[in-house]
Coordinates of C-alpha atoms in Angstrom, one line a residue:
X1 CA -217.7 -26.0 143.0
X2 CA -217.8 -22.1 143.5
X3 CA -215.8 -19.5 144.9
X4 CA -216.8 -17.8 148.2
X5 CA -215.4 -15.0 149.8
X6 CA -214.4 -15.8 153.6
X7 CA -212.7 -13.4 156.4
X8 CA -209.9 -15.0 158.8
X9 CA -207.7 -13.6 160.8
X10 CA -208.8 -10.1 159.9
X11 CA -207.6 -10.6 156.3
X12 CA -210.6 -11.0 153.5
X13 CA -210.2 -13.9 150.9
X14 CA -211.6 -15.9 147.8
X15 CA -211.6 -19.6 148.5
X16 CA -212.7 -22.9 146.1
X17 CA -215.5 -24.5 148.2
X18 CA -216.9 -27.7 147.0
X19 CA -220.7 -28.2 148.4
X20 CA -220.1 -25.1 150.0
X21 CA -216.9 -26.9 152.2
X22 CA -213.8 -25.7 152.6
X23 CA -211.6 -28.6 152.4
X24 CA -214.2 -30.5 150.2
X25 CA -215.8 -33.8 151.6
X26 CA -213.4 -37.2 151.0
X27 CA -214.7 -39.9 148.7
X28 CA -214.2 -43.1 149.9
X29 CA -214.4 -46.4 147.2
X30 CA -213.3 -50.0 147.6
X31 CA -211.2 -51.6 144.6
X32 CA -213.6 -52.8 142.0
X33 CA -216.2 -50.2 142.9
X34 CA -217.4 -48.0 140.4
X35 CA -217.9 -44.4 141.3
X36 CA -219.7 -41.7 138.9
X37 CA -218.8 -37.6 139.9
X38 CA -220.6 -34.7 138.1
X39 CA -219.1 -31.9 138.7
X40 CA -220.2 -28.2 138.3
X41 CA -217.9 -25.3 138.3
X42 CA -219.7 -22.3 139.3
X43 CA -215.8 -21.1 140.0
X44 CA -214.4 -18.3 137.1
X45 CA -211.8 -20.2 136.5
X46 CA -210.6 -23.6 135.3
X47 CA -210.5 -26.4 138.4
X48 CA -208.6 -29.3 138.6
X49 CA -209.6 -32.2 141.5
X50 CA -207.6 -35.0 142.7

């Protein structure tokens, strides 16, 4: 997770990109799977995922 600076619409901003995407990939489990995430926040701030 990091924070990245991207220009739309003429109009500069600071997004949260996770693997350098902007909306992040989606996870996709079955019921009973098990499913391990580390997650690194290169953002300056606190992140919350869900």
């Amino acid at each position: 997770i990091r924070s990245e600076k991207v220009r739309r619409l003429c109009k500069e901003q600071e997004i949260v990109t996770v693997n350098g995407q902007f909306p992040g990939p989606s996870i996709y489990v079955h019921e009973g799977d098990r499913l391990v995430v580390h997650v690194v926040n290169n953002a300056s701030y606190n992140i919350t995922l869900h």
